[in-house]
XYZ file of C-alpha atoms in Angstrom:
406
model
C 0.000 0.000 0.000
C 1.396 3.435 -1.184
C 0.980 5.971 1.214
C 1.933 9.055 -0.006
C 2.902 11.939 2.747
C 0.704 14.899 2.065
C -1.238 14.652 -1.194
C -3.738 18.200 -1.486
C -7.456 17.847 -0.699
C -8.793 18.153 -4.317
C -12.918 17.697 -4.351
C -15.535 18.813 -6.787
C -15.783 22.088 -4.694
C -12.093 22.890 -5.191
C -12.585 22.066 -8.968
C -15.943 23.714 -9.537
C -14.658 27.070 -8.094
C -11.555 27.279 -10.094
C -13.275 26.279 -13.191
C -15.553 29.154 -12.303
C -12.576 31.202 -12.240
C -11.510 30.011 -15.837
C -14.680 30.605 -17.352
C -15.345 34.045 -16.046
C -12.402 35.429 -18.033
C -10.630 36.793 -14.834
C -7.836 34.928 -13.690
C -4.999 37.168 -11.888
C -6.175 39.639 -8.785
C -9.813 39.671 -8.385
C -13.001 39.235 -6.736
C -11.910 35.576 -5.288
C -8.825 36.973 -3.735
C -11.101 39.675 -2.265
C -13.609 36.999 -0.802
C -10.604 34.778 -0.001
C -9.308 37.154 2.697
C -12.808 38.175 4.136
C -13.385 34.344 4.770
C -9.673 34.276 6.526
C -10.429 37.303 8.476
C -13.812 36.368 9.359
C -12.429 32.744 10.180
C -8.989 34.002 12.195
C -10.757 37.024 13.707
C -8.316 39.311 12.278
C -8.032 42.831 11.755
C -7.536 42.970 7.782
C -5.737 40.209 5.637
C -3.879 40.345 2.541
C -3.411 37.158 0.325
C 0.216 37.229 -1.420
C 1.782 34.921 -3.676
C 3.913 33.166 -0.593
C 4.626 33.425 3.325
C 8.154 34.524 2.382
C 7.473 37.443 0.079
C 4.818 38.675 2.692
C 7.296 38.585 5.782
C 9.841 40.066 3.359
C 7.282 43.258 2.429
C 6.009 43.557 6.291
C 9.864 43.530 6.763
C 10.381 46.105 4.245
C 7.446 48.129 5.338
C 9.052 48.202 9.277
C 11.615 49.986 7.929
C 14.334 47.541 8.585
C 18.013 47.883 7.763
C 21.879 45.980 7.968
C 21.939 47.069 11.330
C 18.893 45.743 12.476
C 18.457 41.989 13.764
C 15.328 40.040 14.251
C 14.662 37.322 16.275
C 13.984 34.063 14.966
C 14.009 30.634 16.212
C 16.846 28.099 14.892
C 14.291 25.520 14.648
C 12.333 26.544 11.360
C 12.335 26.147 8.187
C 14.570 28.482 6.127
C 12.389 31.042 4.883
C 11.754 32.545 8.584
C 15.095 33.608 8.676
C 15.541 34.114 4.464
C 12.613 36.827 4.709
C 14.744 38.287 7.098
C 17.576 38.516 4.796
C 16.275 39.472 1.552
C 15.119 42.469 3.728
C 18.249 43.628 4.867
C 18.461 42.716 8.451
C 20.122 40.236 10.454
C 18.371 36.987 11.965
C 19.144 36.513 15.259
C 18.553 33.040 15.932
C 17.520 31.151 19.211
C 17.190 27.980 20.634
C 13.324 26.259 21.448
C 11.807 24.868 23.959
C 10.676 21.087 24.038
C 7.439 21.561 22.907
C 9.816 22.719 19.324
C 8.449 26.270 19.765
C 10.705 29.219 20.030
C 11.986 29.391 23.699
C 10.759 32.672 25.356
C 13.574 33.186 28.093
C 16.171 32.666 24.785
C 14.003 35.892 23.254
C 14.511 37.674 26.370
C 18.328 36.818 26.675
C 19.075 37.964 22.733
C 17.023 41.663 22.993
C 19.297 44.262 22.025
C 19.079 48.015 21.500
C 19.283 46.862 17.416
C 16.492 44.305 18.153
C 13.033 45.233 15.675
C 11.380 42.487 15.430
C 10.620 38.764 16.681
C 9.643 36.021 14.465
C 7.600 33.041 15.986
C 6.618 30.151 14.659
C 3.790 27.738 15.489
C 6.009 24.446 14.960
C 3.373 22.023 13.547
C 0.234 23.875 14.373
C 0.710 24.036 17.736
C 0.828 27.729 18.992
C 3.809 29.722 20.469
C 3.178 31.113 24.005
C 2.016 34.944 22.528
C 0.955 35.904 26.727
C 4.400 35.733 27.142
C 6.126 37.613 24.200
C 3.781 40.088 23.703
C 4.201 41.108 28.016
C 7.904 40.826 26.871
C 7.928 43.302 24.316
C 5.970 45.681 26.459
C 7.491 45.554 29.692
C 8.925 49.270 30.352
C 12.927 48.332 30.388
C 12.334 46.256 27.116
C 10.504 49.515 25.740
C 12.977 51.726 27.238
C 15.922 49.575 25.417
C 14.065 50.066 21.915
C 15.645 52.398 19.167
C 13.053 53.221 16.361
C 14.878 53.702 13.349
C 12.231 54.345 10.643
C 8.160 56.090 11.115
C 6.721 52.940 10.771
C 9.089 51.851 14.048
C 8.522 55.455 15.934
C 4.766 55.293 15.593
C 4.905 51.421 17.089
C 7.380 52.140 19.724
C 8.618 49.019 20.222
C 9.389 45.479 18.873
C 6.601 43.940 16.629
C 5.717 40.490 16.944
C 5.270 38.763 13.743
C 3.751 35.397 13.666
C 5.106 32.532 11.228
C 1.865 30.867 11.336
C 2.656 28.978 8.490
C 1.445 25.705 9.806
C -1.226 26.964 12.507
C -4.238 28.102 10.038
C -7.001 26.733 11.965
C -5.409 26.213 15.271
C -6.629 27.843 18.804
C -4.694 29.984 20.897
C -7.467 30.550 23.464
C -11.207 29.141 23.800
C -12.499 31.647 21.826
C -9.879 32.957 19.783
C -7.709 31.389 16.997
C -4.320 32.136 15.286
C -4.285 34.879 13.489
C -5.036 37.478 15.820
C -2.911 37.124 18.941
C 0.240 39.354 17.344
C 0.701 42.594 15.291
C 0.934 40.599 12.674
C 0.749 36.958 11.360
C 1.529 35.201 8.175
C 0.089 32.287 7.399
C 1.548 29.836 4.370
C -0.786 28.534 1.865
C 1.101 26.684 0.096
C 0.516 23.278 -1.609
C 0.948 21.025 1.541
C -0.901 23.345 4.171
C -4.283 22.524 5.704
C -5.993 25.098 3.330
C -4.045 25.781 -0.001
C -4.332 27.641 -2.824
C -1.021 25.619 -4.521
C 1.278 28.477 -3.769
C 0.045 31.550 -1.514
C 0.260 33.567 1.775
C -2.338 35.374 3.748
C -0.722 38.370 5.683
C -3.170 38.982 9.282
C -3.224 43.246 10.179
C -3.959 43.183 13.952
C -1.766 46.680 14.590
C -2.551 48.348 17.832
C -3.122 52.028 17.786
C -2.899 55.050 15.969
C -2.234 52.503 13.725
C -5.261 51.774 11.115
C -5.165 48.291 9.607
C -7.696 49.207 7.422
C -5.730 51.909 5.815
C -2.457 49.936 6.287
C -4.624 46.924 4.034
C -4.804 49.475 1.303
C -1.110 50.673 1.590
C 0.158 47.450 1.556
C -2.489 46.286 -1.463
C -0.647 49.072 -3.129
C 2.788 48.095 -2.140
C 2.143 44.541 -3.334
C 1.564 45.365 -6.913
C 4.299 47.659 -7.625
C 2.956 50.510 -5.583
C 1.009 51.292 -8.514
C -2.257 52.958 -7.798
C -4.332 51.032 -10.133
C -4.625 46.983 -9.980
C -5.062 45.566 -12.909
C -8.662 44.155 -12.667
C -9.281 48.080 -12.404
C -7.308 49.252 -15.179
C -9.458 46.402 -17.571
C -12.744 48.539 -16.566
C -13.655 50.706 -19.604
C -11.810 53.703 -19.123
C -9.425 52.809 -16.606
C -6.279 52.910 -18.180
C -4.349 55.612 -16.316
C -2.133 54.773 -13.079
C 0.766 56.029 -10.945
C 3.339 54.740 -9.300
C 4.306 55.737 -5.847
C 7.038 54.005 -4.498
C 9.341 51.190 -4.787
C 7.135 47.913 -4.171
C 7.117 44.217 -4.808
C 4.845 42.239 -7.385
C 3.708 40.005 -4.979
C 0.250 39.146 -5.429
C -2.129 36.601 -5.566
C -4.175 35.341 -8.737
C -8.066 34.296 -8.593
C -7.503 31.298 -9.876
C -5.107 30.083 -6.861
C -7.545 31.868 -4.774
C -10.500 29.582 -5.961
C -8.701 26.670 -4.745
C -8.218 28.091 -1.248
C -12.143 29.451 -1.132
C -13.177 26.522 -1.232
C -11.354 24.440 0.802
C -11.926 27.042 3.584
C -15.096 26.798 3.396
C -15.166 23.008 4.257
C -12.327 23.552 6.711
C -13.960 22.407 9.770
C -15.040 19.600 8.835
C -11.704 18.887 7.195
C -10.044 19.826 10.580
C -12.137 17.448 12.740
C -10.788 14.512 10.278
C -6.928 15.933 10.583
C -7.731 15.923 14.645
C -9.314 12.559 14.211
C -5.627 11.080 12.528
C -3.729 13.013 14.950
C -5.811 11.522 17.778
C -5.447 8.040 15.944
C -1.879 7.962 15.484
C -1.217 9.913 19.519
C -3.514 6.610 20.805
C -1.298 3.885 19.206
C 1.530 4.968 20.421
C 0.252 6.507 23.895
C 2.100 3.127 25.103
C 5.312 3.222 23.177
C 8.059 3.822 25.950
C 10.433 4.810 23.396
C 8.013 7.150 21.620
C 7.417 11.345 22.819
C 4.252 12.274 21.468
C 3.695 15.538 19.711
C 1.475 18.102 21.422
C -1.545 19.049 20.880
C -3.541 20.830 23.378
C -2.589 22.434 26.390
C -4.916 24.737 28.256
C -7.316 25.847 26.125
C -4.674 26.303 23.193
C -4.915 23.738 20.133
C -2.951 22.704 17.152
C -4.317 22.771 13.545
C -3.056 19.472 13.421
C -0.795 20.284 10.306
C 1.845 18.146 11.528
C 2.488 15.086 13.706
C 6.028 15.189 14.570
C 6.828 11.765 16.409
C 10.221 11.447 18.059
C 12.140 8.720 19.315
C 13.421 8.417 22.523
C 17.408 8.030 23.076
C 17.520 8.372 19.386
C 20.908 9.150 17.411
C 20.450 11.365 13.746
C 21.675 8.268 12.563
C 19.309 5.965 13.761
C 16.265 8.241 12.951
C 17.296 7.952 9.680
C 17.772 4.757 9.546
C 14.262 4.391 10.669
C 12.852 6.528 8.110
C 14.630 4.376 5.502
C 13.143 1.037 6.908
C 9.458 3.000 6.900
C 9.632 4.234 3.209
C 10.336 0.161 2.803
C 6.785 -0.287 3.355
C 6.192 2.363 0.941
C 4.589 4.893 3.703
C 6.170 8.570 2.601
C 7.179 10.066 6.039
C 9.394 13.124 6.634
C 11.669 15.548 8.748
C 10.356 18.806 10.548
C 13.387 20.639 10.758
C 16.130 20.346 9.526
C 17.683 22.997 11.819
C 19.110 26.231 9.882
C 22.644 26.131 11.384
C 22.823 23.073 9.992
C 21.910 23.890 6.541
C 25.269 24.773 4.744
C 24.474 28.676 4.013
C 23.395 29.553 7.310
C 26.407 27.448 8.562
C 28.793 29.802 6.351
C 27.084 32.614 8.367
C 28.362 31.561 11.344
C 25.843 30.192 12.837
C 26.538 27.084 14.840
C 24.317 23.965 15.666
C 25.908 23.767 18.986
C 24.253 27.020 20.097
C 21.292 25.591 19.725
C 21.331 22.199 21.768
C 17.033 21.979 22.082
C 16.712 22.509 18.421
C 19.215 19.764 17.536
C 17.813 17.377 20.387
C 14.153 17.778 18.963
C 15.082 17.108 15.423
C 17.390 14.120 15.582
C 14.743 11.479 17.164
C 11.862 13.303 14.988
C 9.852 11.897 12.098
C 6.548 13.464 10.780
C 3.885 10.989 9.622
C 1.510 11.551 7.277
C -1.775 13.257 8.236
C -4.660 14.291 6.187
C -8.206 13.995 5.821
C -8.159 10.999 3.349
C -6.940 8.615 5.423
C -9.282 5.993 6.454
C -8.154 3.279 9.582
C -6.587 0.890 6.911
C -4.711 3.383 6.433
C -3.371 4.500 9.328
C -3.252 1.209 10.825
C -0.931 0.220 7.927
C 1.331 3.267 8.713
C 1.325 2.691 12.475
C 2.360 -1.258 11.903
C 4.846 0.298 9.386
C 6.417 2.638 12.031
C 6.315 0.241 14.733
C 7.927 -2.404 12.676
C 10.868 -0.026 11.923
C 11.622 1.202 15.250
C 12.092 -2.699 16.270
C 14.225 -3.312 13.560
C 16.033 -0.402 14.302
C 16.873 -1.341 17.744
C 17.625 -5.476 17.185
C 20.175 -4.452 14.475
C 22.020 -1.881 16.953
């Protein structure tokens, strides 16, 4: 049984609203990328959102739009995938990276010891789904030394005052941070990923969350940034086509960034089933964290704590007493079986560019200890209980052969 890892969710809902996309002679920036981010805001409860063509180019614009320079730094976690700390780059700034905590988050007392006076912005991530601890950073940022330490460098930094918090909620569309209120809205800003793999896709995309405090106005900061994301050109183009239209400025130096109707079609959809399609992803999750509840040798991935909540994007198993070595020895013994499992992270100072940087794996002794027992299994709606009972018997059988051979 082929079991691939994590195959889109493609039904007659998804196809039916992109074909209505093709036949209404509108493809690029429309009406479905407009009704795309009221269904995101409406869903995450936040301020405005923008839909971009990818999470990276919208941290990289946000970046942009801070103000930062070479002589900034911005705090990121070392456990992440690259573009949390390439966004930061391709803006100018310096990442400064940090180690995580067990639960593979971004460890708050490691934020706290890397502030600086050159410190303008922090980067969490939502590792899996499962939500950073936002109480914490956002008290952080505003406690009156931390404040006090702050040097604004740009407007947009004067008018904030302080540090912004910027989400990487790449994985955690969908996820709950408190009873009532989901990712999305917990930070000045969050990004989530839509690309091909996440819970709700539109094959490649991003979906920037406004939640600015004030004399900020995210509604006007929506429009700026619009703007910014097509050139800075006062006109888009679904404008300009109106009979008419044709005559435009341009007003500053900004990206082409943004998303097409007919990516946003696939996303509309699928966001409109996603509650249903997130009970199924909880029902794996649960599946998989219940077969291996008495594994000695197994630490399960969480889930919920409080009243916070994963999306479920991800179900990071790790091994116990593990070496790198073994893991992937594991992994090669699974994909026997032909069950497509992967690794969530690699850490960046082990990836050779970062490691040119400077930056060293040994600095970061929580990242490296999550990642070298951890293997990601698939999860997604379409699996049924053959299914998942063949990948659990596949992963089982691995670990056991794993351990005789050693």
């Amino acid at each position: 049984m082929k079991i691939p890892f994590s195959p889109p969710y493609i039904d007659e809902a998804v196809i039916n609203e992109v074909v209505d996309s093709l036949r209404s002679g509108w493809i690029t920036s429309g009406p479905k990328v407009k009704a795309l981010e009221e269904e995101i805001k409406v869903f995450s409860n936040a301020k405005e959102v923008l839909c971009v063509n990818s999470w990276t180019s919208g941290a990289i614009m946000m970046l942009r739009w801070l103000g930062v320079t070479a002589e900034d730094e911005v705090i990121v976690p070392a456990y992440t995938y690259s573009a949390t700390a390439l966004a930061v780059l391709h803006a100018g700034a310096k990442p400064v990276m940090v180690d995580s905590g067990e639960d593979f988050n971004i460890s708050v007392d490691a934020i706290q010891k890397a502030i600086t006076p050159r410190t303008k912005a922090i980067i969490p991530v939502d590792i899996a789904g499962f939500p950073c601890d936002y109480d914490r950073i956002m008290r952080l940022v505003n406690e009156p030394e931390i404040r006090n330490l702050f040097q604004a460098a740009s407007f947009v930094q004067e008018k904030l005052g302080r540090i912004l918090v910027m989400n990487d909620a790449a994985h955690s569309l969908g996820a709950y941070y408190s009873k009532n209120q989901r990712t999305g809205c917990e930070t000045d800003i969050a990004i989530f990923s839509l690309h091909a793999v996440k819970n709700v896709t539109t094959a490649e995309g991003g979906a920037i969350c406004l939640n600015l405090p004030e004399p900020f106005d995210n509604a006007e900061l929506y429009k700026e940034l619009r703007m910014m994301s097509l050139n800075c050109q006062t006109k888009d183009a679904f404008s300009k086509s109106k009979a008419g239209g044709w005559r435009y400025d341009i007003v500053g130096l900004g990206m082409k960034i943004n998303m097409a109707d007919v990516n946003a079609a696939i996303g509309l959809a699928q966001i409109r089933e996603y509650p249903e399609l997130l009970k199924e992803r909880k029902r794996v999750f649960n599946t998989y964290s219940k077969a291996f509840a008495d594994c000695d040798w197994v630490i399960l991935p969480p889930s919920e704590d409080g009243e916070k909540e994963s999306s479920y994007h991800i179900y990071a198993l790790r091994i116990k007493d593990f070496t790198e070595e073994q893991r992937d020895r594991m992994i090669d013994e699974i994909a026997k079986s032909e069950v497509a499992v992967n690794v969530h992270f690699i850490p960046m100072p082990m990836l050779s560019f970062f490691s040119s940087l400077g930056y060293d794996i040994k600095n970061y002794p929580q990242a490296y200890e999550n990642f070298k027992g951890e293997i990601s299994l698939p999860i997604y709606p379409q699996l049924d209980e053959e299914k998942l009972d063949f990948i659990i018997k596949a992963v089982k059988d691995a670990y056991l052969k794993v351990t005789v051979d050693r």
